[in-house]
Short mmCIF file of C-alpha atoms in Angstrom, two decimals:
data_model
loop_
_atom_site.label_atom_id
_atom_site.label_comp_id
_atom_site.label_asym_id
_atom_site.label_seq_id
_atom_site.Cartn_x
_atom_site.Cartn_y
_atom_site.Cartn_z
CA UNK Z 1 155.01 302.25 66.13
CA UNK Z 2 153.21 299.66 64.09
CA UNK Z 3 153.63 295.97 64.87
CA UNK Z 4 156.09 294.03 62.76
CA UNK Z 5 154.80 292.20 59.76
CA UNK Z 6 155.35 288.50 60.20
CA UNK Z 7 155.94 287.31 56.66
CA UNK Z 8 159.19 288.05 54.99
CA UNK Z 9 158.90 289.92 51.74
CA UNK Z 10 161.22 291.61 49.28
CA UNK Z 11 162.41 295.00 50.47
CA UNK Z 12 163.83 298.00 48.68
CA UNK Z 13 166.34 300.29 50.30
CA UNK Z 14 166.58 303.39 48.10
CA UNK Z 15 168.65 305.37 50.58
CA UNK Z 16 171.51 302.94 50.28
CA UNK Z 17 171.22 301.95 46.65
CA UNK Z 18 173.84 304.35 45.42
CA UNK Z 19 176.31 303.98 48.27
CA UNK Z 20 179.28 301.81 47.42
CA UNK Z 21 181.23 299.99 50.12
CA UNK Z 22 184.78 301.19 49.61
CA UNK Z 23 187.69 299.05 50.56
CA UNK Z 24 188.88 301.78 52.88
CA UNK Z 25 185.56 302.35 54.64
CA UNK Z 26 187.24 301.93 58.01
CA UNK Z 27 190.22 304.12 57.20
CA UNK Z 28 190.54 307.39 59.12
CA UNK Z 29 188.42 310.10 57.53
CA UNK Z 30 188.68 312.86 60.12
CA UNK Z 31 188.28 316.39 58.84
CA UNK Z 32 186.43 315.41 55.65
CA UNK Z 33 183.49 317.79 56.01
CA UNK Z 34 180.81 318.16 53.36
CA UNK Z 35 178.27 321.01 53.19
CA UNK Z 36 174.77 319.92 52.19
CA UNK Z 37 172.42 322.88 52.56
CA UNK Z 38 168.69 322.26 52.68
CA UNK Z 39 166.82 324.03 49.90
CA UNK Z 40 163.30 322.61 49.96
CA UNK Z 41 160.42 324.98 50.68
CA UNK Z 42 157.98 322.21 51.58
CA UNK Z 43 156.90 322.19 55.21
CA UNK Z 44 157.33 324.45 58.25
CA UNK Z 45 159.12 323.63 61.49
CA UNK Z 46 155.73 322.78 62.97
CA UNK Z 47 155.97 319.47 61.10
CA UNK Z 48 158.84 318.52 63.41
CA UNK Z 49 157.01 319.72 66.52
CA UNK Z 50 154.04 317.57 65.63
CA UNK Z 51 156.22 314.45 65.39
CA UNK Z 52 157.81 314.87 68.80
CA UNK Z 53 154.85 313.85 70.98
CA UNK Z 54 154.92 310.30 69.64
CA UNK Z 55 158.72 310.11 69.57
CA UNK Z 56 158.93 310.94 73.29
CA UNK Z 57 156.60 308.15 74.43
CA UNK Z 58 157.31 304.46 75.11
CA UNK Z 59 155.36 301.70 73.36
CA UNK Z 60 152.31 300.03 74.84
CA UNK Z 61 153.83 296.67 73.84
CA UNK Z 62 156.91 295.39 72.04
CA UNK Z 63 156.40 294.01 68.49
CA UNK Z 64 157.22 290.36 69.21
CA UNK Z 65 156.70 287.85 66.34
CA UNK Z 66 153.83 285.36 66.55
CA UNK Z 67 155.18 282.30 64.69
CA UNK Z 68 156.37 279.57 67.04
CA UNK Z 69 159.81 278.02 66.66
CA UNK Z 70 159.80 274.37 65.57
CA UNK Z 71 162.33 271.74 66.63
CA UNK Z 72 163.92 274.02 69.24
CA UNK Z 73 165.04 271.08 71.36
CA UNK Z 74 167.20 269.67 68.56
CA UNK Z 75 169.73 272.52 68.83
CA UNK Z 76 170.27 272.61 72.59
CA UNK Z 77 173.90 272.78 73.67
CA UNK Z 78 175.22 274.36 70.48
CA UNK Z 79 177.17 277.63 70.32
CA UNK Z 80 176.20 280.91 68.67
CA UNK Z 81 178.96 283.42 67.91
CA UNK Z 82 178.33 287.16 68.39
CA UNK Z 83 180.69 289.47 66.47
CA UNK Z 84 180.09 293.23 66.99
CA UNK Z 85 182.03 295.54 64.67
CA UNK Z 86 183.61 297.08 67.78
CA UNK Z 87 182.94 296.77 71.48
CA UNK Z 88 183.71 300.48 71.82
CA UNK Z 89 180.01 301.14 71.16
CA UNK Z 90 178.04 300.98 74.44
CA UNK Z 91 174.94 299.80 72.60
CA UNK Z 92 176.67 296.53 71.66
CA UNK Z 93 177.44 295.84 75.32
CA UNK Z 94 173.73 295.93 76.07
CA UNK Z 95 172.92 293.69 73.11
CA UNK Z 96 175.68 291.27 74.12
CA UNK Z 97 174.30 290.89 77.64
CA UNK Z 98 170.74 290.31 76.48
CA UNK Z 99 171.95 287.96 73.75
CA UNK Z 100 173.64 285.91 76.44
CA UNK Z 101 170.38 285.72 78.39
CA UNK Z 102 168.33 284.86 75.33
CA UNK Z 103 170.74 282.21 74.05
CA UNK Z 104 170.90 280.62 77.50
CA UNK Z 105 167.11 280.57 77.73
CA UNK Z 106 167.02 278.71 74.41
CA UNK Z 107 169.49 276.12 75.74
CA UNK Z 108 172.54 277.23 73.73
CA UNK Z 109 175.86 278.91 74.53
CA UNK Z 110 177.20 282.28 73.42
CA UNK Z 111 180.76 283.06 72.28
CA UNK Z 112 181.72 286.73 71.77
CA UNK Z 113 184.52 287.98 69.49
CA UNK Z 114 185.30 291.71 69.21
CA UNK Z 115 185.73 292.91 65.61
CA UNK Z 116 187.72 295.92 66.89
CA UNK Z 117 186.66 297.99 63.89
CA UNK Z 118 189.14 296.46 61.45
CA UNK Z 119 188.64 294.02 58.54
CA UNK Z 120 191.46 291.80 59.82
CA UNK Z 121 189.96 291.33 63.28
CA UNK Z 122 186.42 290.92 61.93
CA UNK Z 123 187.58 288.31 59.41
CA UNK Z 124 189.46 286.51 62.16
CA UNK Z 125 186.34 286.37 64.35
CA UNK Z 126 184.20 284.95 61.55
CA UNK Z 127 186.91 282.45 60.68
CA UNK Z 128 187.09 281.40 64.34
CA UNK Z 129 183.34 280.80 64.40
CA UNK Z 130 183.51 278.77 61.20
CA UNK Z 131 186.39 276.65 62.46
CA UNK Z 132 184.49 276.04 65.70
CA UNK Z 133 181.47 274.82 63.70
CA UNK Z 134 179.22 277.39 65.32
CA UNK Z 135 175.47 276.89 65.12
CA UNK Z 136 175.13 280.45 63.81
CA UNK Z 137 176.98 283.75 63.57
CA UNK Z 138 175.38 287.05 64.59
CA UNK Z 139 177.34 289.95 63.10
CA UNK Z 140 176.47 293.37 64.51
CA UNK Z 141 176.90 296.48 62.31
CA UNK Z 142 179.30 294.68 59.94
CA UNK Z 143 178.77 295.36 56.19
CA UNK Z 144 178.77 292.15 54.17
CA UNK Z 145 181.47 293.47 51.87
CA UNK Z 146 183.80 294.09 54.78
CA UNK Z 147 184.04 290.37 55.48
CA UNK Z 148 182.60 288.80 52.32
CA UNK Z 149 185.05 285.91 52.16
CA UNK Z 150 184.37 284.97 55.76
CA UNK Z 151 180.60 285.22 55.43
CA UNK Z 152 180.70 283.20 52.21
CA UNK Z 153 182.86 280.49 53.80
CA UNK Z 154 180.64 280.27 56.87
CA UNK Z 155 177.50 279.77 54.80
CA UNK Z 156 179.25 277.27 52.55
CA UNK Z 157 180.07 275.31 55.71
CA UNK Z 158 176.40 275.30 56.62
CA UNK Z 159 176.62 278.01 59.28
CA UNK Z 160 173.79 280.56 59.02
CA UNK Z 161 174.61 284.25 59.36
CA UNK Z 162 172.51 287.01 60.92
CA UNK Z 163 173.64 290.55 60.08
CA UNK Z 164 172.14 293.15 62.36
CA UNK Z 165 172.34 296.96 62.41
CA UNK Z 166 173.00 297.24 58.70
CA UNK Z 167 171.10 298.28 55.61
CA UNK Z 168 170.67 295.03 53.62
CA UNK Z 169 173.14 294.61 50.79
CA UNK Z 170 171.28 294.01 47.49
CA UNK Z 171 174.20 291.91 46.28
CA UNK Z 172 173.64 289.49 49.18
CA UNK Z 173 169.90 289.03 49.64
CA UNK Z 174 168.33 287.05 52.44
CA UNK Z 175 168.43 283.28 51.94
CA UNK Z 176 168.22 280.06 53.93
CA UNK Z 177 171.66 280.83 55.38
CA UNK Z 178 171.55 284.63 55.59
CA UNK Z 179 169.16 287.14 57.10
CA UNK Z 180 169.28 290.86 57.77
CA UNK Z 181 167.88 292.54 60.86
CA UNK Z 182 167.41 296.15 59.74
CA UNK Z 183 167.36 298.79 62.43
CA UNK Z 184 165.71 302.21 62.49
CA UNK Z 185 168.83 304.27 61.93
CA UNK Z 186 166.99 306.67 59.65
CA UNK Z 187 164.17 306.91 62.18
CA UNK Z 188 166.63 307.84 64.91
CA UNK Z 189 168.27 310.44 62.69
CA UNK Z 190 164.91 311.89 61.69
CA UNK Z 191 163.76 312.15 65.29
CA UNK Z 192 166.87 314.00 66.41
CA UNK Z 193 166.63 316.35 63.42
CA UNK Z 194 162.94 316.94 64.21
CA UNK Z 195 163.89 317.92 67.73
CA UNK Z 196 166.59 320.29 66.49
CA UNK Z 197 164.19 321.89 64.00
CA UNK Z 198 161.62 322.49 66.75
CA UNK Z 199 164.17 323.63 69.31
CA UNK Z 200 165.77 326.07 66.84
CA UNK Z 201 162.36 327.29 65.65
CA UNK Z 202 163.18 326.37 62.08
CA UNK Z 203 166.65 327.88 61.79
CA UNK Z 204 169.57 325.65 62.72
CA UNK Z 205 173.06 325.02 61.40
CA UNK Z 206 173.89 321.42 62.21
CA UNK Z 207 177.20 319.53 62.16
CA UNK Z 208 176.76 315.76 62.18
CA UNK Z 209 179.72 313.52 62.95
CA UNK Z 210 178.73 310.70 60.61
CA UNK Z 211 180.35 307.30 60.95
CA UNK Z 212 182.14 306.08 57.83
CA UNK Z 213 182.15 302.46 59.03
CA UNK Z 214 180.38 301.04 55.99
CA UNK Z 215 177.43 302.33 53.94
CA UNK Z 216 174.63 302.22 56.51
CA UNK Z 217 175.46 305.33 58.61
CA UNK Z 218 175.53 307.49 55.49
CA UNK Z 219 172.16 306.04 54.44
CA UNK Z 220 170.70 306.96 57.83
CA UNK Z 221 171.87 310.56 57.54
CA UNK Z 222 170.61 310.78 53.96
CA UNK Z 223 167.17 309.62 55.11
CA UNK Z 224 167.20 312.02 58.05
CA UNK Z 225 168.23 314.90 55.81
CA UNK Z 226 165.29 314.25 53.50
CA UNK Z 227 162.94 314.69 56.45
CA UNK Z 228 164.88 317.74 57.65
CA UNK Z 229 164.34 319.48 54.33
CA UNK Z 230 160.59 319.24 54.92
CA UNK Z 231 160.51 320.16 58.60
CA UNK Z 232 163.25 322.79 58.44
CA UNK Z 233 163.88 324.22 54.96
CA UNK Z 234 166.04 326.97 56.44
CA UNK Z 235 168.28 324.54 58.31
CA UNK Z 236 171.78 323.73 57.04
CA UNK Z 237 173.54 320.39 57.47
CA UNK Z 238 177.30 319.78 57.39
CA UNK Z 239 178.65 316.23 57.46
CA UNK Z 240 181.98 315.42 59.13
CA UNK Z 241 183.10 311.83 58.54
CA UNK Z 242 184.51 309.96 61.53
CA UNK Z 243 185.42 306.33 62.11
CA UNK Z 244 185.65 303.91 65.01
CA UNK Z 245 189.10 302.79 63.84
CA UNK Z 246 190.63 306.15 64.76
CA UNK Z 247 188.94 307.99 67.58
CA UNK Z 248 191.98 310.24 67.98
CA UNK Z 249 190.95 312.28 64.94
CA UNK Z 250 187.39 312.99 66.08
CA UNK Z 251 188.09 315.97 68.42
CA UNK Z 252 190.36 317.77 65.96
CA UNK Z 253 188.08 317.20 62.95
CA UNK Z 254 185.08 318.40 64.98
CA UNK Z 255 186.80 321.59 66.14
CA UNK Z 256 188.12 322.24 62.61
CA UNK Z 257 184.60 322.04 61.17
CA UNK Z 258 183.28 324.38 63.86
CA UNK Z 259 186.06 326.90 63.30
CA UNK Z 260 185.46 326.77 59.54
CA UNK Z 261 181.78 327.60 60.04
CA UNK Z 262 181.18 329.61 63.26
CA UNK Z 263 177.43 329.69 62.55
CA UNK Z 264 177.07 326.00 63.48
CA UNK Z 265 174.99 325.83 66.65
CA UNK Z 266 174.07 322.12 66.91
CA UNK Z 267 176.47 319.18 66.85
CA UNK Z 268 175.19 315.63 66.39
CA UNK Z 269 177.37 312.67 67.36
CA UNK Z 270 175.61 310.08 65.19
CA UNK Z 271 176.35 307.23 67.61
CA UNK Z 272 177.14 307.52 71.30
CA UNK Z 273 180.54 305.92 70.82
CA UNK Z 274 181.54 309.24 69.21
CA UNK Z 275 179.94 311.44 71.87
CA UNK Z 276 182.90 311.95 74.20
CA UNK Z 277 185.45 312.85 71.47
CA UNK Z 278 182.80 315.01 69.78
CA UNK Z 279 182.27 316.94 73.00
CA UNK Z 280 186.03 317.23 73.29
CA UNK Z 281 186.14 318.88 69.87
CA UNK Z 282 183.43 321.35 70.88
CA UNK Z 283 185.36 322.19 74.04
CA UNK Z 284 188.48 322.90 72.00
CA UNK Z 285 186.66 325.82 70.37
CA UNK Z 286 185.78 327.31 73.79
CA UNK Z 287 182.23 327.85 72.54
CA UNK Z 288 179.42 327.42 75.05
CA UNK Z 289 176.48 328.19 72.75
CA UNK Z 290 176.52 324.84 70.91
CA UNK Z 291 173.95 322.19 71.76
CA UNK Z 292 175.20 318.61 71.45
CA UNK Z 293 172.93 315.66 70.66
CA UNK Z 294 173.56 311.99 69.99
CA UNK Z 295 171.99 308.83 68.59
CA UNK Z 296 172.12 305.18 69.70
CA UNK Z 297 172.33 306.38 73.28
CA UNK Z 298 172.93 304.05 76.20
CA UNK Z 299 172.87 304.57 79.95
CA UNK Z 300 175.88 306.89 79.84
CA UNK Z 301 174.30 309.12 77.21
CA UNK Z 302 171.01 309.40 79.08
CA UNK Z 303 172.84 310.26 82.28
CA UNK Z 304 174.62 313.03 80.38
CA UNK Z 305 171.24 314.26 79.19
CA UNK Z 306 169.91 314.25 82.75
CA UNK Z 307 172.96 316.21 83.96
CA UNK Z 308 172.51 318.84 81.25
CA UNK Z 309 175.70 318.16 79.30
CA UNK Z 310 173.63 316.76 76.41
CA UNK Z 311 170.61 318.47 74.85
CA UNK Z 312 168.77 315.47 73.36
CA UNK Z 313 169.32 311.84 72.42
CA UNK Z 314 167.69 309.05 70.47
CA UNK Z 315 168.12 305.38 71.24
CA UNK Z 316 167.03 302.03 69.92
CA UNK Z 317 165.90 299.10 72.04
CA UNK Z 318 169.26 297.31 72.15
CA UNK Z 319 168.06 294.91 74.85
CA UNK Z 320 165.11 293.82 72.72
CA UNK Z 321 167.47 293.46 69.79
CA UNK Z 322 169.44 290.80 71.63
CA UNK Z 323 166.32 288.64 71.75
CA UNK Z 324 165.38 289.46 68.15
CA UNK Z 325 168.84 288.48 66.91
CA UNK Z 326 168.61 285.23 68.83
CA UNK Z 327 165.15 284.50 67.43
CA UNK Z 328 166.41 285.03 63.89
CA UNK Z 329 169.45 282.81 64.46
CA UNK Z 330 167.34 279.99 65.93
CA UNK Z 331 164.97 280.05 62.98
CA UNK Z 332 167.82 279.88 60.47
CA UNK Z 333 169.40 277.01 62.39
CA UNK Z 334 166.24 274.88 62.25
CA UNK Z 335 165.44 275.93 58.66
CA UNK Z 336 162.37 277.98 59.50
CA UNK Z 337 161.38 281.24 57.72
CA UNK Z 338 162.52 284.39 59.49
CA UNK Z 339 159.79 286.99 60.15
CA UNK Z 340 160.24 290.71 59.76
CA UNK Z 341 161.19 292.54 62.93
CA UNK Z 342 160.68 296.06 64.16
CA UNK Z 343 163.25 297.54 66.57
CA UNK Z 344 161.67 300.39 68.57
CA UNK Z 345 163.32 303.77 69.06
CA UNK Z 346 162.63 306.67 71.38
CA UNK Z 347 163.59 310.33 71.67
CA UNK Z 348 164.85 311.52 75.06
CA UNK Z 349 164.92 315.17 76.12
CA UNK Z 350 164.56 317.19 79.30
CA UNK Z 351 160.80 316.75 78.87
CA UNK Z 352 160.79 312.99 79.50
CA UNK Z 353 164.17 312.04 80.99
CA UNK Z 354 162.86 312.64 84.51
CA UNK Z 355 160.48 309.69 84.04
CA UNK Z 356 163.24 307.30 82.92
CA UNK Z 357 164.90 304.98 85.42
CA UNK Z 358 168.62 305.47 84.78
CA UNK Z 359 170.03 302.16 85.96
CA UNK Z 360 171.77 299.28 84.20
CA UNK Z 361 168.93 296.98 85.25
CA UNK Z 362 166.37 299.23 83.55
CA UNK Z 363 168.50 299.46 80.41
CA UNK Z 364 168.90 295.68 80.20
CA UNK Z 365 165.21 295.08 80.83
CA UNK Z 366 164.18 297.25 77.88
CA UNK Z 367 161.67 299.17 80.00
CA UNK Z 368 162.82 302.51 78.52
CA UNK Z 369 160.93 301.64 75.32
CA UNK Z 370 157.94 299.66 76.55
CA UNK Z 371 156.75 296.92 78.94
CA UNK Z 372 159.56 294.47 79.70
CA UNK Z 373 157.44 291.36 79.13
CA UNK Z 374 158.85 290.49 75.71
CA UNK Z 375 161.38 288.04 77.14
CA UNK Z 376 158.56 285.78 78.33
CA UNK Z 377 156.88 286.17 74.94
CA UNK Z 378 159.99 284.95 73.13
CA UNK Z 379 160.40 282.02 75.53
CA UNK Z 380 156.85 280.94 74.77
CA UNK Z 381 157.57 281.10 71.04
CA UNK Z 382 160.63 278.92 71.56
CA UNK Z 383 158.77 276.44 73.77
CA UNK Z 384 161.02 276.99 76.78
CA UNK Z 385 158.72 279.07 79.01
#
């Protein structure tokens, strides 16, 4: 993992360029499976095997920015709002807890409002933050278009917005009141596909339960599929669209896709929030030969991996992200340029899970991904160490 670059520059996001945010992106899409067979002849499965050694290891150090925060004392006592798209996702619980610690360390307060996966609730949360004259709003995994009026109104009122866990929207570029914290969703997807390609020795039929909550999840799968075509040209990928607004459809749509194509032997729950209903769908088929994997894993997912009910998992450093999101918000508040950030990821399998401390304290410290000294590094940048 290379250190983050510390000067913001224009970015291009080709994977997402052609993905439109539909008004019904959070509507139930269970059972909408799409076959996308890999046809490339470029690259053997050994490509995937060669990538796994690095993916399995933690970092030597977290990529903390180097630019100090100016005028930090002038914002003490103010309130930052955190709005996750839904608190059903375990990852957001970790980020929320570390956000609270980071915001407190900087001398501010944190207010949390659950978006509950619906445009109405998300818009209400952003409106609440604007009415409360928040110092900043941190929106987690919320597409700009899903709450455009609210985001526009907040910025017009002088409230800066940080949007995390989303592919940046070209129609709403970074500005003095808006910044994007991109996350390695494609990297996670690529790593799990690399593992499948190696585990299956180059011949796998994969079903991925892809979130339809906005354009970013589809972009991650598209990026992962491009890598899969190189590492596993004989692998086949089927996409089943699921959504956080209707978990009840996930088991039935999963089982329907498996019954439609009995050759599927790997099932990928794109995010851990879909893992339990995905496993329920597999169980409905009474098949025991299917290996289940997941992305954005938290403590629960890694415990499932340790117990053997999960074959592999990827995760991103959600604890570190809480401090990154806070750093970005503070810099917007004081009118300082926001650096580029790099959120680490890691692949977990039976080969390394035995070395991972599976406790909430370890998860919140960020030690799964590297040395947990980054909190002191951020405090020094903010002048509060």
